Coordinates of N, CA and C in Angstrom, one line a residue:
X144 N 129.8 56.6 146.5 CA 130.2 57.2 145.2 C 131.4 58.1 145.5
X145 N 132.4 58.0 144.7 CA 133.6 58.8 144.8 C 133.3 60.3 144.4
X146 N 133.6 61.3 145.2 CA 133.3 62.7 144.8 C 134.2 63.0 143.6
X147 N 133.8 64.0 142.7 CA 134.6 64.4 141.6 C 135.9 65.0 142.1
X148 N 137.0 64.8 141.3 CA 138.2 65.4 141.7 C 138.2 66.9 141.4
X149 N 138.7 67.7 142.4 CA 138.8 69.1 142.2 C 139.8 69.5 141.2
X150 N 139.6 70.5 140.4 CA 140.6 70.9 139.4 C 141.8 71.5 140.1
X151 N 142.9 71.2 139.5 CA 144.2 71.7 140.0 C 144.3 73.2 139.6
X152 N 145.3 73.9 140.3 CA 145.5 75.3 140.0 C 145.9 75.5 138.5
X153 N 146.7 74.5 138.0 CA 147.1 74.6 136.6 C 145.9 74.5 135.7
X154 N 145.0 73.5 136.0 CA 143.8 73.3 135.2 C 142.9 74.5 135.2
X155 N 142.7 75.1 136.4 CA 141.9 76.3 136.5 C 142.5 77.5 135.7
X156 N 143.8 77.6 135.8 CA 144.5 78.7 135.0 C 144.3 78.5 133.5
X157 N 144.4 77.2 133.1 CA 144.3 76.9 131.7 C 142.8 77.2 131.2
X158 N 141.9 76.8 132.0 CA 140.5 77.1 131.7 C 140.2 78.5 131.6
X159 N 140.7 79.3 132.5 CA 140.5 80.8 132.5 C 141.1 81.4 131.3
X160 N 142.4 81.0 130.9 CA 143.0 81.6 129.8 C 142.3 81.1 128.5
X161 N 141.8 79.9 128.4 CA 141.0 79.5 127.3 C 139.8 80.4 127.1
X162 N 139.1 80.7 128.2 CA 138.0 81.6 128.2 C 138.4 82.9 127.7
X163 N 139.5 83.5 128.1 CA 139.9 84.8 127.7 C 140.3 84.8 126.2
X164 N 140.9 83.7 125.7 CA 141.2 83.7 124.3 C 139.9 83.7 123.5
X165 N 138.9 82.9 123.9 CA 137.7 82.9 123.1 C 137.0 84.2 123.2
X166 N 137.0 84.9 124.4 CA 136.3 86.2 124.5 C 137.0 87.2 123.6
X167 N 138.3 87.2 123.5 CA 139.0 88.1 122.6 C 138.7 87.8 121.2
X168 N 138.7 86.5 120.8 CA 138.3 86.1 119.5 C 136.9 86.6 119.1
X169 N 136.0 86.5 120.0 CA 134.6 87.0 119.8 C 134.7 88.6 119.5
X170 N 135.5 89.3 120.2 CA 135.6 90.7 120.0 C 136.1 91.0 118.6
X171 N 137.1 90.1 118.1 CA 137.6 90.3 116.8 C 136.5 90.0 115.7
X172 N 135.7 88.9 116.0 CA 134.6 88.7 115.1 C 133.7 89.9 114.9
X173 N 133.4 90.5 116.1 CA 132.5 91.7 116.0 C 133.2 92.9 115.3
X174 N 134.5 93.0 115.4 CA 135.2 94.2 114.8 C 135.6 94.0 113.4
X175 N 136.0 92.7 113.0 CA 136.6 92.5 111.7 C 136.0 91.4 110.9
X176 N 135.2 90.5 111.6 CA 134.6 89.4 110.9 C 135.5 88.1 111.0
X177 N 134.9 87.0 110.8 CA 135.6 85.7 110.9 C 136.7 85.6 110.0
X178 N 136.6 86.1 108.7 CA 137.7 85.9 107.8 C 139.0 86.6 108.2
X179 N 138.9 87.6 109.0 CA 140.1 88.3 109.5 C 140.6 87.9 110.8
X180 N 139.9 86.8 111.4 CA 140.4 86.4 112.7 C 141.8 85.9 112.7
X181 N 142.6 86.4 113.6 CA 144.1 86.2 113.6 C 144.6 85.8 115.0
X182 N 145.3 84.6 115.0 CA 145.8 84.2 116.3 C 146.8 85.2 116.8
X183 N 147.6 85.7 115.9 CA 148.6 86.7 116.4 C 148.0 87.9 117.0
X184 N 146.9 88.4 116.4 CA 146.2 89.6 116.9 C 145.5 89.2 118.3
X185 N 145.0 88.0 118.4 CA 144.4 87.6 119.7 C 145.5 87.6 120.8
X186 N 146.7 87.0 120.4 CA 147.8 86.9 121.4 C 148.3 88.3 121.8
X187 N 148.3 89.2 120.8 CA 148.8 90.5 121.1 C 147.9 91.3 122.0
X188 N 146.6 91.1 121.8 CA 145.6 91.8 122.7 C 145.6 91.3 124.1
X189 N 146.0 90.0 124.2 CA 146.0 89.4 125.6 C 147.4 89.5 126.2
X190 N 148.4 90.1 125.5 CA 149.7 90.3 126.1 C 150.5 88.9 126.1
X191 N 150.2 88.1 125.1 CA 150.8 86.8 125.0 C 151.7 86.8 123.8
X192 N 152.7 85.9 123.8 CA 153.5 85.6 122.6 C 152.7 84.6 121.8
X193 N 152.8 84.6 120.5 CA 152.0 83.7 119.7 C 152.3 82.3 120.0
X194 N 153.5 81.9 120.3 CA 153.9 80.5 120.5 C 153.1 80.0 121.7
X195 N 152.8 80.9 122.7 CA 152.1 80.4 123.9 C 150.7 80.1 123.5
X196 N 150.1 81.0 122.7 CA 148.7 80.8 122.3 C 148.5 79.5 121.4
X197 N 149.6 79.2 120.6 CA 149.5 78.0 119.8 C 149.4 76.7 120.6
X198 N 149.8 76.8 121.9 CA 149.6 75.6 122.7 C 148.2 75.3 123.1
X199 N 147.3 76.4 122.9 CA 145.9 76.2 123.2 C 145.2 75.9 121.9
X200 N 145.5 76.7 120.8 CA 144.9 76.5 119.5 C 146.0 76.6 118.5
X201 N 146.3 75.4 117.9 CA 147.4 75.3 117.0 C 147.2 76.1 115.7
X202 N 146.0 76.5 115.3 CA 145.7 77.2 114.1 C 144.5 78.1 114.3
X203 N 144.3 79.0 113.3 CA 143.1 79.8 113.3 C 141.8 78.9 113.2
X204 N 141.9 77.8 112.4 CA 140.8 77.0 112.2 C 140.4 76.2 113.5
X205 N 141.4 75.9 114.3 CA 141.1 75.3 115.6 C 140.3 76.2 116.5
X206 N 140.7 77.5 116.5 CA 140.0 78.5 117.3 C 138.6 78.7 116.8
X207 N 138.5 78.8 115.4 CA 137.2 78.9 114.8 C 136.3 77.8 115.2
X208 N 136.8 76.6 115.1 CA 136.0 75.4 115.5 C 135.5 75.5 116.9
X209 N 136.4 75.9 117.8 CA 135.9 76.0 119.2 C 134.8 77.0 119.4
X210 N 134.9 78.2 118.7 CA 133.9 79.2 118.7 C 132.6 78.7 118.1
X211 N 132.7 77.9 117.0 CA 131.5 77.4 116.3 C 130.8 76.4 117.2
X212 N 131.6 75.5 117.9 CA 131.0 74.5 118.7 C 130.3 75.2 119.9
X213 N 130.9 76.2 120.5 CA 130.3 76.9 121.6 C 129.0 77.6 121.2
X214 N 129.0 78.2 120.0 CA 127.8 78.9 119.5 C 126.7 77.9 119.3
X215 N 127.0 76.8 118.6 CA 125.9 75.8 118.4 C 125.4 75.2 119.7
X216 N 126.3 75.0 120.7 CA 125.8 74.5 122.0 C 125.0 75.5 122.7
X217 N 125.4 76.7 122.7 CA 124.6 77.8 123.4 C 123.2 77.9 122.7
X218 N 123.1 77.8 121.4 CA 121.9 77.9 120.7 C 121.0 76.7 121.0
X219 N 121.7 75.5 121.1 CA 121.0 74.3 121.4 C 120.4 74.4 122.8
X220 N 121.2 74.9 123.8 CA 120.7 75.0 125.1 C 119.4 75.9 125.2
X221 N 119.5 77.0 124.4 CA 118.3 78.0 124.4 C 117.1 77.3 123.9
X222 N 117.2 76.6 122.8 CA 116.0 75.9 122.2 C 115.5 74.8 123.1
X223 N 116.4 74.0 123.6 CA 116.0 72.8 124.4 C 115.3 73.3 125.7
X224 N 115.8 74.4 126.3 CA 115.2 74.9 127.5 C 113.8 75.5 127.3
X225 N 113.7 76.1 126.1 CA 112.4 76.7 125.8 C 111.4 75.6 125.5
X226 N 111.8 74.5 124.9 CA 110.9 73.4 124.6 C 110.5 72.7 125.9
X227 N 111.4 72.6 126.8 CA 111.1 71.9 128.1 C 110.1 72.7 128.9
X228 N 110.0 74.0 128.7 CA 109.1 74.8 129.5 C 107.7 74.9 128.9
X229 N 107.4 74.3 127.8 CA 106.1 74.4 127.1 C 105.4 73.0 127.2
X230 N 104.1 73.1 127.0 CA 103.3 71.9 127.4 C 102.5 71.3 126.2
X231 N 102.6 71.8 125.0 CA 102.0 71.2 123.8 C 102.9 71.4 122.6
X232 N 102.7 70.6 121.6 CA 103.5 70.6 120.4 C 103.6 72.0 119.8
X233 N 102.5 72.6 119.6 CA 102.5 74.0 119.0 C 103.2 75.0 119.9
X234 N 103.0 74.9 121.3 CA 103.6 75.8 122.2 C 105.1 75.6 122.2
X235 N 105.6 74.3 122.1 CA 107.0 74.0 122.1 C 107.7 74.6 120.9
X236 N 107.0 74.4 119.7 CA 107.6 74.9 118.5 C 107.7 76.4 118.5
X237 N 106.7 77.1 118.9 CA 106.7 78.6 119.0 C 107.7 79.1 120.0
X238 N 107.8 78.4 121.2 CA 108.8 78.8 122.2 C 110.2 78.6 121.7
X239 N 110.5 77.5 121.0 CA 111.8 77.3 120.5 C 112.2 78.3 119.5
X240 N 111.3 78.7 118.6 CA 111.5 79.7 117.6 C 111.9 81.1 118.3
X241 N 111.1 81.4 119.3 CA 111.4 82.7 120.0 C 112.7 82.6 120.7
X242 N 113.1 81.5 121.3 CA 114.3 81.4 122.0 C 115.5 81.5 121.0
X243 N 115.4 80.9 119.9 CA 116.4 81.0 118.9 C 116.6 82.4 118.4
X244 N 115.5 83.1 118.2 CA 115.6 84.5 117.8 C 116.2 85.4 118.9
X245 N 115.8 85.2 120.1 CA 116.4 85.9 121.2 C 117.9 85.7 121.3
X246 N 118.3 84.4 121.2 CA 119.7 84.2 121.3 C 120.5 84.9 120.1
X247 N 119.9 84.8 118.9 CA 120.6 85.4 117.8 C 120.7 86.9 117.9
X248 N 119.7 87.5 118.5 CA 119.7 89.0 118.7 C 120.7 89.4 119.7
X249 N 120.9 88.5 120.7 CA 121.9 88.8 121.8 C 123.3 88.4 121.4
X250 N 123.4 87.6 120.4 CA 124.8 87.1 119.9 C 124.9 87.2 118.4
X251 N 124.7 88.4 117.8 CA 124.6 88.4 116.4 C 125.9 87.9 115.6
X252 N 127.1 88.1 116.2 CA 128.3 87.8 115.5 C 128.5 86.3 115.6
X253 N 128.1 85.6 116.7 CA 128.2 84.2 116.8 C 127.2 83.6 115.9
X254 N 126.0 84.2 115.8 CA 124.9 83.7 114.9 C 125.5 83.8 113.4
X255 N 126.1 84.9 113.1 CA 126.7 85.0 111.7 C 127.8 84.0 111.5
X256 N 128.5 83.6 112.5 CA 129.6 82.6 112.3 C 129.0 81.3 111.9
X257 N 127.8 80.9 112.5 CA 127.3 79.6 112.2 C 126.2 79.6 111.1
X258 N 125.6 80.7 110.9 CA 124.5 80.8 109.9 C 124.7 81.8 108.8
X259 N 125.9 82.5 108.8 CA 126.1 83.5 107.8 C 127.0 82.9 106.7
X260 N 127.7 83.8 106.0 CA 128.5 83.3 104.9 C 129.6 82.4 105.4
X261 N 130.0 81.4 104.6 CA 131.1 80.5 105.0 C 132.4 81.3 105.1
X262 N 133.2 80.9 106.1 CA 134.5 81.5 106.3 C 135.5 81.0 105.2
X263 N 136.1 81.9 104.5 CA 137.0 81.5 103.4 C 138.1 80.5 103.9
X264 N 138.3 79.4 103.2 CA 139.4 78.5 103.6 C 139.1 77.6 104.7
X265 N 137.9 77.7 105.4 CA 137.7 76.9 106.6 C 136.7 75.8 106.2
X266 N 137.1 74.5 106.7 CA 136.2 73.4 106.5 C 135.9 72.8 107.9
X267 N 134.6 72.8 108.2 CA 134.2 72.4 109.5 C 134.5 70.9 109.7
X268 N 135.1 70.6 110.8 CA 135.5 69.2 111.1 C 134.3 68.4 111.6
X269 N 134.4 67.1 111.8 CA 133.3 66.2 112.3 C 132.9 66.7 113.7
X270 N 133.8 67.3 114.4 CA 133.4 67.6 115.8 C 132.3 68.6 115.9
X271 N 132.0 69.4 114.8 CA 130.9 70.3 114.8 C 129.6 69.7 114.5
X272 N 129.5 68.5 114.0 CA 128.3 67.9 113.6 C 127.3 67.7 114.7
X273 N 127.8 67.2 115.8 CA 126.9 66.9 116.9 C 126.3 68.2 117.5
X274 N 127.1 69.2 117.8 CA 126.5 70.5 118.3 C 125.6 71.1 117.2
X275 N 125.9 71.1 116.0 CA 125.1 71.7 114.9 C 123.8 71.0 114.8
X276 N 123.7 69.7 115.2 CA 122.5 68.9 115.1 C 121.5 69.2 116.2
X277 N 121.9 69.8 117.3 CA 121.0 70.0 118.4 C 119.7 70.7 118.1
X278 N 119.8 71.8 117.4 CA 118.6 72.6 117.1 C 117.6 71.8 116.2
X279 N 118.1 71.3 115.1 CA 117.1 70.5 114.2 C 116.6 69.3 115.0
X280 N 117.4 68.6 115.8 CA 117.0 67.4 116.5 C 115.9 67.9 117.6
X281 N 116.1 69.0 118.1 CA 115.1 69.5 119.1 C 113.7 69.7 118.4
X282 N 113.7 70.3 117.2 CA 112.5 70.4 116.4 C 111.9 69.1 116.0
X283 N 112.8 68.2 115.6 CA 112.3 66.8 115.3 C 111.7 66.1 116.5
X284 N 112.3 66.4 117.7 CA 111.7 65.8 118.9 C 110.3 66.4 119.2
X285 N 110.1 67.6 118.9 CA 108.8 68.2 119.1 C 107.8 67.6 118.1
X286 N 108.2 67.4 116.9 CA 107.3 66.7 115.9 C 107.0 65.3 116.3
X287 N 108.0 64.5 116.7 CA 107.8 63.1 117.1 C 106.8 63.0 118.3
X288 N 107.0 63.9 119.3 CA 106.1 63.8 120.5 C 104.7 64.2 120.1
X289 N 104.6 65.3 119.2 CA 103.3 65.7 118.8 C 102.6 64.6 117.9
X290 N 103.3 63.9 117.1 CA 102.7 62.9 116.3 C 102.3 61.7 117.1
X291 N 103.1 61.4 118.1 CA 102.7 60.3 119.0 C 101.5 60.6 119.9
X292 N 101.3 61.9 120.2 CA 100.1 62.2 121.0 C 98.9 62.7 120.1
X293 N 99.0 62.6 118.8 CA 97.9 62.9 118.0 C 97.8 64.4 117.8
X294 N 98.8 65.2 118.0 CA 98.7 66.7 117.9 C 99.0 67.2 116.5
X295 N 99.5 66.4 115.6 CA 99.7 66.8 114.2 C 98.5 66.6 113.4
X296 N 98.0 67.6 112.8 CA 96.8 67.5 111.9 C 97.3 67.8 110.4
X297 N 96.3 67.7 109.5 CA 96.7 68.1 108.1 C 97.1 69.6 108.1
X298 N 98.1 69.9 107.3 CA 98.6 71.3 107.4 C 97.6 72.3 106.9
X299 N 97.7 73.5 107.5 CA 96.9 74.6 107.1 C 97.6 75.3 105.9
X300 N 96.8 75.3 104.8 CA 97.4 75.8 103.6 C 96.5 76.8 102.9
X301 N 95.8 77.6 103.7 CA 95.0 78.6 103.1 C 93.9 78.1 102.2
X302 N 93.4 76.9 102.5 CA 92.3 76.4 101.8 C 92.7 75.5 100.6
X303 N 94.0 75.6 100.2 CA 94.5 74.8 99.1 C 94.9 73.4 99.5
X304 N 94.8 72.5 98.6 CA 95.2 71.1 98.9 C 96.7 71.1 99.0
X305 N 97.2 70.5 100.1 CA 98.7 70.4 100.2 C 99.3 69.5 99.1
X306 N 100.5 69.9 98.7 CA 101.1 69.2 97.6 C 101.6 67.8 98.1
X307 N 101.5 66.8 97.3 CA 101.9 65.5 97.8 C 103.4 65.4 98.0
X308 N 103.8 64.6 98.9 CA 105.2 64.3 99.1 C 105.5 62.9 98.5
X309 N 106.1 62.9 97.4 CA 106.3 61.6 96.7 C 107.7 61.6 96.0
X310 N 108.0 60.5 95.3 CA 109.2 60.4 94.5 C 110.5 60.6 95.4
X311 N 111.4 61.3 94.8 CA 112.7 61.6 95.5 C 112.5 62.2 96.8
X312 N 111.6 63.2 96.9 CA 111.4 63.9 98.1 C 110.9 63.0 99.2
X313 N 110.0 62.1 98.9 CA 109.5 61.1 99.9 C 110.6 60.2 100.4
X314 N 111.5 59.8 99.4 CA 112.6 58.9 99.8 C 113.6 59.7 100.7
X315 N 113.8 60.9 100.4 CA 114.7 61.7 101.3 C 114.1 61.9 102.7
X316 N 112.8 62.2 102.8 CA 112.2 62.4 104.1 C 112.2 61.0 104.8
X317 N 111.9 59.9 104.2 CA 111.9 58.6 104.8 C 113.3 58.3 105.3
X318 N 114.3 58.7 104.6 CA 115.7 58.4 105.0 C 116.0 59.2 106.3
X319 N 115.5 60.5 106.3 CA 115.8 61.3 107.5 C 115.1 60.7 108.7
X320 N 113.9 60.3 108.6 CA 113.1 59.7 109.7 C 113.8 58.4 110.2
X321 N 114.4 57.6 109.3 CA 115.1 56.4 109.6 C 116.4 56.7 110.4
X322 N 117.1 57.7 109.9 CA 118.4 58.0 110.5 C 118.2 58.6 111.9
X323 N 117.1 59.4 112.0 CA 116.8 60.1 113.3 C 116.0 59.2 114.2
X324 N 115.6 58.0 113.7 CA 114.8 57.0 114.5 C 113.6 57.7 115.1
X325 N 112.8 58.4 114.3 CA 111.6 59.0 114.7 C 110.4 58.6 113.8
X326 N 110.1 57.3 113.9 CA 109.0 56.8 113.0 C 107.7 57.5 113.3
X327 N 107.5 58.1 114.4 CA 106.2 58.7 114.7 C 106.0 60.0 113.8
X328 N 107.1 60.6 113.4 CA 106.9 61.8 112.5 C 106.7 61.4 111.1
X329 N 105.6 61.6 110.5 CA 105.3 61.2 109.1 C 106.2 62.0 108.1
X330 N 106.6 61.4 107.0 CA 107.5 62.1 106.1 C 107.0 63.5 105.6
X331 N 105.7 63.6 105.4 CA 105.2 64.9 105.0 C 105.4 66.0 106.1
X332 N 105.3 65.6 107.3 CA 105.5 66.5 108.4 C 107.0 66.9 108.5
X333 N 107.9 66.0 108.2 CA 109.3 66.3 108.2 C 109.6 67.3 107.1
X334 N 109.0 67.1 105.9 CA 109.3 68.0 104.8 C 108.8 69.4 105.2
X335 N 107.6 69.5 105.7 CA 107.0 70.8 106.1 C 107.9 71.5 107.2
X336 N 108.4 70.6 108.1 CA 109.2 71.2 109.2 C 110.5 71.8 108.7
X337 N 111.1 71.1 107.7 CA 112.3 71.6 107.1 C 112.1 73.0 106.4
X338 N 111.0 73.0 105.7 CA 110.6 74.3 105.1 C 110.4 75.4 106.1
X339 N 109.7 75.1 107.2 CA 109.4 76.1 108.2 C 110.7 76.5 108.9
X340 N 111.6 75.5 109.1 CA 112.9 75.7 109.8 C 113.8 76.7 109.0
X341 N 113.8 76.5 107.6 CA 114.6 77.4 106.8 C 114.0 78.8 106.8
X342 N 112.6 78.9 106.8 CA 112.0 80.2 106.9 C 112.3 80.9 108.2
X343 N 112.4 80.2 109.3 CA 112.7 80.8 110.6 C 114.1 81.4 110.5
X344 N 115.1 80.7 110.0 CA 116.4 81.3 110.0 C 116.5 82.4 108.9
X345 N 115.7 82.3 107.9 CA 115.7 83.4 106.9 C 115.1 84.7 107.5
X346 N 114.1 84.6 108.3 CA 113.5 85.8 109.0 C 114.5 86.3 110.0
X347 N 115.2 85.5 110.8 CA 116.2 86.0 111.7 C 117.3 86.7 111.0
X348 N 117.8 86.1 109.9 CA 118.9 86.7 109.2 C 118.4 88.0 108.6
X349 N 117.2 88.1 108.1 CA 116.7 89.4 107.5 C 116.7 90.4 108.6
X350 N 116.3 90.1 109.8 CA 116.3 91.0 110.9 C 117.7 91.5 111.3
X351 N 118.6 90.5 111.5 CA 119.9 90.8 112.0 C 120.7 91.6 111.0
X352 N 120.5 91.4 109.7 CA 121.3 92.0 108.7 C 120.5 93.2 108.1
X353 N 119.5 93.7 108.8 CA 118.9 95.0 108.5 C 117.9 95.0 107.3
X354 N 117.4 93.9 106.9 CA 116.6 93.9 105.7 C 115.1 94.3 106.0
X355 N 114.8 94.4 107.3 CA 113.4 94.9 107.6 C 113.4 96.4 107.9
X356 N 114.5 97.1 107.9 CA 114.6 98.5 108.2 C 113.7 99.3 107.2
X357 N 112.8 100.1 107.7 CA 112.0 100.9 106.8 C 110.7 100.2 106.4
X358 N 110.6 98.9 106.8 CA 109.3 98.2 106.5 C 108.7 97.6 107.7
X359 N 109.0 96.4 108.0 CA 108.5 95.7 109.3 C 109.5 96.0 110.4
X360 N 109.5 97.2 110.9 CA 110.6 97.6 111.8 C 110.0 98.3 113.0
X361 N 110.0 97.7 114.2 CA 110.6 96.4 114.5 C 109.8 95.2 114.0
X362 N 110.4 94.1 113.8 CA 109.7 93.0 113.2 C 109.0 92.0 114.2
X363 N 108.8 92.5 115.4 CA 108.2 91.6 116.5 C 106.9 91.0 116.1
X364 N 106.0 91.8 115.6 CA 104.6 91.4 115.3 C 104.7 90.4 114.1
X365 N 105.5 90.8 113.1 CA 105.7 89.9 111.9 C 106.2 88.6 112.3
X366 N 107.2 88.6 113.2 CA 107.9 87.4 113.6 C 106.8 86.4 114.3
X367 N 106.1 87.0 115.2 CA 105.1 86.2 116.0 C 104.1 85.6 115.0
X368 N 103.6 86.5 114.1 CA 102.6 86.0 113.1 C 103.2 84.9 112.2
X369 N 104.4 85.1 111.8 CA 105.0 84.1 110.9 C 105.3 82.8 111.6
X370 N 105.7 82.8 112.8 CA 106.0 81.6 113.6 C 104.7 80.8 113.8
X371 N 103.6 81.5 114.1 CA 102.3 80.9 114.3 C 101.8 80.2 113.0
X372 N 102.1 80.9 111.9 CA 101.7 80.4 110.6 C 102.6 79.2 110.2
X373 N 103.9 79.2 110.6 CA 104.7 78.1 110.4 C 104.3 76.9 111.2
X374 N 103.9 77.1 112.4 CA 103.4 76.0 113.3 C 102.2 75.3 112.6
X375 N 101.3 76.2 112.1 CA 100.1 75.7 111.4 C 100.4 74.9 110.2
X376 N 101.4 75.4 109.4 CA 101.9 74.8 108.2 C 102.4 73.4 108.5
X377 N 103.2 73.3 109.6 CA 103.7 72.0 110.0 C 102.6 71.0 110.4
X378 N 101.5 71.6 110.8 CA 100.4 70.7 111.3 C 100.2 70.8 112.8
X379 N 100.9 71.7 113.5 CA 100.7 71.9 114.9 C 99.7 73.0 115.2
X380 N 98.4 72.5 115.4 CA 97.3 73.4 115.6 C 97.1 73.8 117.1
X381 N 96.5 74.9 117.3 CA 96.2 75.3 118.7 C 95.3 74.2 119.3
X382 N 95.4 74.0 120.6 CA 94.6 73.0 121.3 C 93.1 73.4 121.2
X383 N 92.2 72.5 121.1 CA 90.8 72.8 121.0 C 90.3 73.1 122.4
X384 N 89.6 74.3 122.6 CA 89.2 74.7 124.0 C 88.2 73.6 124.5

């Protein structure tokens, strides 16, 4: 097998400058927000002329896209690694939720970039779709494996009968399972998982944007309780002793 070619000095220099550009852009995100991100300001802080930076990122949107892809991939790495380290469907779900929260708390401005308010004038290109899909696909993988091993039970709903999944909702859920090629995951489990998934990011956003201050503060116990409830709602029950 031919060994991989070593990077040239020019390639290493380009990679290092690309990293520095992104790091400076992240500092701008923290200081002024994504709407105010400026290639000229990034170039100025790095001691570059704007024309030199344009050879790396021709526009603000190109730089935003690179930051968005990096953020989605970093979050995907965190979720996938957490899932790989757990041994049951319920444990994988809870571990992924905790890893996503930990990443968001460590990277609040990148989290806001991908899950906060849309950036004015920016339209995400197709290149962001794959990275953005990693976290939901990781959760779907947990569901598919749990369904295949018989770990998904009827949802816990506080004694109430679960609402039926029918009509347009059933068709949408069936379409998702077909596109994702996960026939093991029943449509009602997919619907419950999407509900739980949106609740997860709602709780994380509430925490990061200060909505729990003065009430559930810190929200650690609330988060743990909610994630366990979400797992039960999806149908991922604790293993029987």
